[in-house]
Amino acid sequence: MSDNIRNDGESRLAANPTASNWERETLETLVFATIKERRAARRWSIFFRLAFLLVLIIGLWTYLGLSFGSDDENLGRHTALIEINGEIEAEGSGSADNVIPSLNKAFADAGSAAVVMRIDSPGGSPVQAGIIVDEILRLKKGYPDKPLYVVVDEICASGGYYIAAAADKIYVNKASIVGSVGVLMDSFGFTGTMEKLGVERRLMTAGANKGFLDPFSPQSEKHREHAQEMLNEIHQQFISVVRAGRGARLKETPETFSGLYWTGAKAVDMGLADGFGTVDTVARDIVKAEDIVDYTAHEGLPERVLKKFGASVGEGAVKTMSHTVLPQLK
């Protein structure tokens, strides 16, 4: 296009040699402006493509859990921090898949003088809590000179306390909520409502107990007793972990394992906790290593984006509609 403009201009000047110089200059200015505009457009196009590529690379890097630094980087003497926020479940910061790799890195680092777990959890899965506790006990045997402390934030109840009990010492705030050593299994029964509405339940099973705890069928005494036996068994597992972890510090009463919870101040009196403190005070006064390094496996960019756009809605709906009931440490 620029060449056509130049040729047309030169032809008109040749046909009219008396044309003024300003016409030639105007045509040249238009040609150069067009060329400059196209070059700028190409540069911006290249810039945006490179920026998009860079964002994509960073997102993939974060998703794969990679680091720009070396795992062998010498961090010096420090206190290793691992955080558990929210429910103890198969996904999230309280899952065994997230906590265990963080524990291994924290214990294995030669510069970590101690490991501090900051817990703010109402409880959750006894399976996930049990897996984490087993790994803590294994690591404590492998690294006998590296203590593990728990610092309670707002709440450390049930499954959260299940994990905390495996620590060498537990520090709380006087207003923290601590305890709830118990197990529950909850669901709903809709049989009376269905009868009033004239709805007939048609459940076919292969196996006499396959409809165990189906909310749309009457609960049999046999099923109730079986569920209670499971809860009692898991409760005893919980109690054993607490007794083993707290030892002689635990001042047992009839209420200790009843499922009640207490303030941090009361928990110290009962031997459920050892004293008051925060991550900073424990690092400074107990570990004597004020530098704190976070080993928590944080959620990557792709996961945050997926959750923002509601990718987990389908999973939540499935869990809500399912009649399968699991024991919970809550």
JSON list of C-alpha atoms in Angstrom, two decimals, residues 7-131:
[
{"chain": "A", "resi": 7, "resn": "ASN", "atom": "CA", "xyz": [3.98, 5.86, -7.14]},
{"chain": "A", "resi": 8, "resn": "ASP", "atom": "CA", "xyz": [0.70, 7.77, -7.43]},
{"chain": "A", "resi": 9, "resn": "GLY", "atom": "CA", "xyz": [2.29, 10.86, -5.91]},
{"chain": "A", "resi": 10, "resn": "GLU", "atom": "CA", "xyz": [5.31, 10.76, -8.21]},
{"chain": "A", "resi": 11, "resn": "SER", "atom": "CA", "xyz": [3.11, 10.36, -11.33]},
{"chain": "A", "resi": 12, "resn": "ARG", "atom": "CA", "xyz": [1.07, 13.46, -10.44]},
{"chain": "A", "resi": 13, "resn": "LEU", "atom": "CA", "xyz": [4.21, 15.50, -9.81]},
{"chain": "A", "resi": 14, "resn": "ALA", "atom": "CA", "xyz": [5.67, 14.43, -13.16]},
{"chain": "A", "resi": 15, "resn": "ALA", "atom": "CA", "xyz": [2.46, 15.43, -14.95]},
{"chain": "A", "resi": 16, "resn": "ASN", "atom": "CA", "xyz": [2.46, 18.81, -13.21]},
{"chain": "A", "resi": 17, "resn": "PRO", "atom": "CA", "xyz": [6.07, 19.96, -12.72]},
{"chain": "A", "resi": 18, "resn": "THR", "atom": "CA", "xyz": [4.81, 23.26, -11.24]},
{"chain": "A", "resi": 19, "resn": "ALA", "atom": "CA", "xyz": [3.30, 21.50, -8.20]},
{"chain": "A", "resi": 20, "resn": "SER", "atom": "CA", "xyz": [4.67, 22.88, -4.98]},
{"chain": "A", "resi": 21, "resn": "ASN", "atom": "CA", "xyz": [7.07, 21.01, -2.75]},
{"chain": "A", "resi": 22, "resn": "TRP", "atom": "CA", "xyz": [4.55, 20.88, 0.10]},
{"chain": "A", "resi": 23, "resn": "GLU", "atom": "CA", "xyz": [2.49, 18.29, -1.81]},
{"chain": "A", "resi": 24, "resn": "ARG", "atom": "CA", "xyz": [5.49, 15.98, -2.07]},
{"chain": "A", "resi": 25, "resn": "GLU", "atom": "CA", "xyz": [6.28, 16.53, 1.56]},
{"chain": "A", "resi": 26, "resn": "THR", "atom": "CA", "xyz": [2.69, 15.78, 2.56]},
{"chain": "A", "resi": 27, "resn": "LEU", "atom": "CA", "xyz": [2.69, 12.52, 0.62]},
{"chain": "A", "resi": 28, "resn": "GLU", "atom": "CA", "xyz": [6.00, 11.46, 2.14]},
{"chain": "A", "resi": 29, "resn": "THR", "atom": "CA", "xyz": [4.70, 12.29, 5.61]},
{"chain": "A", "resi": 30, "resn": "LEU", "atom": "CA", "xyz": [1.62, 10.10, 5.03]},
{"chain": "A", "resi": 31, "resn": "VAL", "atom": "CA", "xyz": [3.74, 7.22, 3.75]},
{"chain": "A", "resi": 32, "resn": "PHE", "atom": "CA", "xyz": [6.16, 7.34, 6.66]},
{"chain": "A", "resi": 33, "resn": "ALA", "atom": "CA", "xyz": [3.30, 7.67, 9.16]},
{"chain": "A", "resi": 34, "resn": "THR", "atom": "CA", "xyz": [1.64, 4.55, 7.72]},
{"chain": "A", "resi": 35, "resn": "ILE", "atom": "CA", "xyz": [4.87, 2.60, 7.88]},
{"chain": "A", "resi": 36, "resn": "LYS", "atom": "CA", "xyz": [5.51, 3.75, 11.45]},
{"chain": "A", "resi": 37, "resn": "GLU", "atom": "CA", "xyz": [1.98, 2.79, 12.51]},
{"chain": "A", "resi": 38, "resn": "ARG", "atom": "CA", "xyz": [2.34, -0.70, 11.08]},
{"chain": "A", "resi": 39, "resn": "ARG", "atom": "CA", "xyz": [5.69, -1.21, 12.77]},
{"chain": "A", "resi": 40, "resn": "ALA", "atom": "CA", "xyz": [4.20, -0.11, 16.12]},
{"chain": "A", "resi": 41, "resn": "ALA", "atom": "CA", "xyz": [1.27, -2.50, 15.67]},
{"chain": "A", "resi": 42, "resn": "ARG", "atom": "CA", "xyz": [3.67, -5.38, 15.00]},
{"chain": "A", "resi": 43, "resn": "ARG", "atom": "CA", "xyz": [5.72, -4.51, 18.08]},
{"chain": "A", "resi": 44, "resn": "TRP", "atom": "CA", "xyz": [2.63, -4.43, 20.33]},
{"chain": "A", "resi": 45, "resn": "SER", "atom": "CA", "xyz": [1.45, -7.73, 18.88]},
{"chain": "A", "resi": 46, "resn": "ILE", "atom": "CA", "xyz": [4.81, -9.33, 19.67]},
{"chain": "A", "resi": 47, "resn": "PHE", "atom": "CA", "xyz": [4.76, -7.80, 23.18]},
{"chain": "A", "resi": 48, "resn": "PHE", "atom": "CA", "xyz": [1.32, -9.19, 24.05]},
{"chain": "A", "resi": 49, "resn": "ARG", "atom": "CA", "xyz": [2.23, -12.64, 22.71]},
{"chain": "A", "resi": 50, "resn": "LEU", "atom": "CA", "xyz": [5.40, -12.73, 24.80]},
{"chain": "A", "resi": 51, "resn": "ALA", "atom": "CA", "xyz": [3.51, -11.50, 27.88]},
{"chain": "A", "resi": 52, "resn": "PHE", "atom": "CA", "xyz": [0.88, -14.23, 27.47]},
{"chain": "A", "resi": 53, "resn": "LEU", "atom": "CA", "xyz": [3.61, -16.84, 27.04]},
{"chain": "A", "resi": 54, "resn": "LEU", "atom": "CA", "xyz": [5.36, -15.62, 30.19]},
{"chain": "A", "resi": 55, "resn": "VAL", "atom": "CA", "xyz": [2.14, -15.83, 32.23]},
{"chain": "A", "resi": 56, "resn": "LEU", "atom": "CA", "xyz": [1.51, -19.33, 30.89]},
{"chain": "A", "resi": 57, "resn": "ILE", "atom": "CA", "xyz": [5.01, -20.48, 31.83]},
{"chain": "A", "resi": 58, "resn": "ILE", "atom": "CA", "xyz": [4.70, -19.03, 35.35]},
{"chain": "A", "resi": 59, "resn": "GLY", "atom": "CA", "xyz": [1.32, -20.72, 35.79]},
{"chain": "A", "resi": 60, "resn": "LEU", "atom": "CA", "xyz": [2.69, -24.10, 34.72]},
{"chain": "A", "resi": 61, "resn": "TRP", "atom": "CA", "xyz": [5.74, -23.60, 36.91]},
{"chain": "A", "resi": 62, "resn": "THR", "atom": "CA", "xyz": [3.53, -22.93, 39.92]},
{"chain": "A", "resi": 63, "resn": "TYR", "atom": "CA", "xyz": [1.20, -25.83, 39.10]},
{"chain": "A", "resi": 64, "resn": "LEU", "atom": "CA", "xyz": [4.10, -28.29, 38.94]},
{"chain": "A", "resi": 65, "resn": "GLY", "atom": "CA", "xyz": [5.40, -27.03, 42.28]},
{"chain": "A", "resi": 66, "resn": "LEU", "atom": "CA", "xyz": [8.72, -25.95, 40.86]},
{"chain": "A", "resi": 67, "resn": "SER", "atom": "CA", "xyz": [10.97, -23.31, 42.37]},
{"chain": "A", "resi": 68, "resn": "PHE", "atom": "CA", "xyz": [13.35, -20.77, 40.90]},
{"chain": "A", "resi": 69, "resn": "GLY", "atom": "CA", "xyz": [15.74, -21.49, 43.73]},
{"chain": "A", "resi": 70, "resn": "SER", "atom": "CA", "xyz": [17.63, -24.64, 44.60]},
{"chain": "A", "resi": 71, "resn": "ASP", "atom": "CA", "xyz": [16.24, -27.11, 47.14]},
{"chain": "A", "resi": 72, "resn": "ASP", "atom": "CA", "xyz": [19.76, -27.37, 48.48]},
{"chain": "A", "resi": 73, "resn": "GLU", "atom": "CA", "xyz": [19.98, -23.63, 49.15]},
{"chain": "A", "resi": 74, "resn": "ASN", "atom": "CA", "xyz": [21.46, -22.98, 52.57]},
{"chain": "A", "resi": 75, "resn": "LEU", "atom": "CA", "xyz": [18.84, -21.09, 54.56]},
{"chain": "A", "resi": 76, "resn": "GLY", "atom": "CA", "xyz": [20.89, -20.98, 57.72]},
{"chain": "A", "resi": 77, "resn": "ARG", "atom": "CA", "xyz": [19.60, -21.95, 61.14]},
{"chain": "A", "resi": 78, "resn": "HIS", "atom": "CA", "xyz": [15.86, -21.32, 61.25]},
{"chain": "A", "resi": 79, "resn": "THR", "atom": "CA", "xyz": [12.48, -22.46, 62.54]},
{"chain": "A", "resi": 80, "resn": "ALA", "atom": "CA", "xyz": [10.48, -24.47, 60.00]},
{"chain": "A", "resi": 81, "resn": "LEU", "atom": "CA", "xyz": [6.80, -23.54, 59.77]},
{"chain": "A", "resi": 82, "resn": "ILE", "atom": "CA", "xyz": [3.92, -25.66, 58.43]},
{"chain": "A", "resi": 83, "resn": "GLU", "atom": "CA", "xyz": [0.36, -24.35, 58.51]},
{"chain": "A", "resi": 84, "resn": "ILE", "atom": "CA", "xyz": [-2.93, -26.27, 58.57]},
{"chain": "A", "resi": 85, "resn": "ASN", "atom": "CA", "xyz": [-5.97, -24.06, 58.02]},
{"chain": "A", "resi": 86, "resn": "GLY", "atom": "CA", "xyz": [-9.50, -25.39, 57.74]},
{"chain": "A", "resi": 87, "resn": "GLU", "atom": "CA", "xyz": [-10.86, -28.90, 57.83]},
{"chain": "A", "resi": 88, "resn": "ILE", "atom": "CA", "xyz": [-8.72, -32.02, 57.83]},
{"chain": "A", "resi": 89, "resn": "GLU", "atom": "CA", "xyz": [-9.86, -33.58, 54.56]},
{"chain": "A", "resi": 90, "resn": "ALA", "atom": "CA", "xyz": [-8.56, -35.26, 51.44]},
{"chain": "A", "resi": 91, "resn": "GLU", "atom": "CA", "xyz": [-8.01, -31.90, 49.73]},
{"chain": "A", "resi": 92, "resn": "GLY", "atom": "CA", "xyz": [-6.74, -28.56, 50.98]},
{"chain": "A", "resi": 93, "resn": "SER", "atom": "CA", "xyz": [-4.03, -27.52, 53.43]},
{"chain": "A", "resi": 94, "resn": "GLY", "atom": "CA", "xyz": [-5.14, -30.18, 55.92]},
{"chain": "A", "resi": 95, "resn": "SER", "atom": "CA", "xyz": [-4.79, -33.15, 53.60]},
{"chain": "A", "resi": 96, "resn": "ALA", "atom": "CA", "xyz": [-2.10, -35.75, 54.12]},
{"chain": "A", "resi": 97, "resn": "ASP", "atom": "CA", "xyz": [-0.95, -35.23, 50.52]},
{"chain": "A", "resi": 98, "resn": "ASN", "atom": "CA", "xyz": [-0.13, -31.59, 51.34]},
{"chain": "A", "resi": 99, "resn": "VAL", "atom": "CA", "xyz": [1.09, -31.88, 54.92]},
{"chain": "A", "resi": 100, "resn": "ILE", "atom": "CA", "xyz": [3.38, -34.91, 54.64]},
{"chain": "A", "resi": 101, "resn": "PRO", "atom": "CA", "xyz": [5.68, -33.58, 51.87]},
{"chain": "A", "resi": 102, "resn": "SER", "atom": "CA", "xyz": [6.01, -30.34, 53.84]},
{"chain": "A", "resi": 103, "resn": "LEU", "atom": "CA", "xyz": [6.90, -32.28, 56.99]},
{"chain": "A", "resi": 104, "resn": "ASN", "atom": "CA", "xyz": [9.53, -34.29, 55.16]},
{"chain": "A", "resi": 105, "resn": "LYS", "atom": "CA", "xyz": [11.17, -31.18, 53.70]},
{"chain": "A", "resi": 106, "resn": "ALA", "atom": "CA", "xyz": [11.11, -29.38, 57.04]},
{"chain": "A", "resi": 107, "resn": "PHE", "atom": "CA", "xyz": [12.66, -32.26, 58.98]},
{"chain": "A", "resi": 108, "resn": "ALA", "atom": "CA", "xyz": [15.21, -33.08, 56.28]},
{"chain": "A", "resi": 109, "resn": "ASP", "atom": "CA", "xyz": [16.53, -29.52, 55.99]},
{"chain": "A", "resi": 110, "resn": "ALA", "atom": "CA", "xyz": [19.80, -29.34, 57.90]},
{"chain": "A", "resi": 111, "resn": "GLY", "atom": "CA", "xyz": [19.16, -25.71, 58.77]},
{"chain": "A", "resi": 112, "resn": "SER", "atom": "CA", "xyz": [15.82, -26.25, 60.53]},
{"chain": "A", "resi": 113, "resn": "ALA", "atom": "CA", "xyz": [16.34, -26.30, 64.27]},
{"chain": "A", "resi": 114, "resn": "ALA", "atom": "CA", "xyz": [12.72, -27.32, 64.96]},
{"chain": "A", "resi": 115, "resn": "VAL", "atom": "CA", "xyz": [9.41, -27.73, 63.19]},
{"chain": "A", "resi": 116, "resn": "VAL", "atom": "CA", "xyz": [6.38, -25.68, 64.21]},
{"chain": "A", "resi": 117, "resn": "MET", "atom": "CA", "xyz": [2.90, -26.58, 62.99]},
{"chain": "A", "resi": 118, "resn": "ARG", "atom": "CA", "xyz": [0.38, -23.75, 63.25]},
{"chain": "A", "resi": 119, "resn": "ILE", "atom": "CA", "xyz": [-3.08, -25.35, 63.36]},
{"chain": "A", "resi": 120, "resn": "ASP", "atom": "CA", "xyz": [-6.42, -23.61, 62.95]},
{"chain": "A", "resi": 121, "resn": "SER", "atom": "CA", "xyz": [-8.88, -26.45, 62.32]},
{"chain": "A", "resi": 122, "resn": "PRO", "atom": "CA", "xyz": [-12.25, -27.65, 63.64]},
{"chain": "A", "resi": 123, "resn": "GLY", "atom": "CA", "xyz": [-11.41, -31.25, 62.70]},
{"chain": "A", "resi": 124, "resn": "GLY", "atom": "CA", "xyz": [-12.35, -33.55, 59.87]},
{"chain": "A", "resi": 125, "resn": "SER", "atom": "CA", "xyz": [-11.33, -36.93, 58.51]},
{"chain": "A", "resi": 126, "resn": "PRO", "atom": "CA", "xyz": [-9.89, -39.44, 60.99]},
{"chain": "A", "resi": 127, "resn": "VAL", "atom": "CA", "xyz": [-8.16, -41.14, 58.07]},
{"chain": "A", "resi": 128, "resn": "GLN", "atom": "CA", "xyz": [-6.27, -38.02, 56.97]},
{"chain": "A", "resi": 129, "resn": "ALA", "atom": "CA", "xyz": [-5.44, -37.12, 60.58]},
{"chain": "A", "resi": 130, "resn": "GLY", "atom": "CA", "xyz": [-4.23, -40.66, 61.26]},
{"chain": "A", "resi": 131, "resn": "ILE", "atom": "CA", "xyz": [-1.96, -40.70, 58.20]}
]
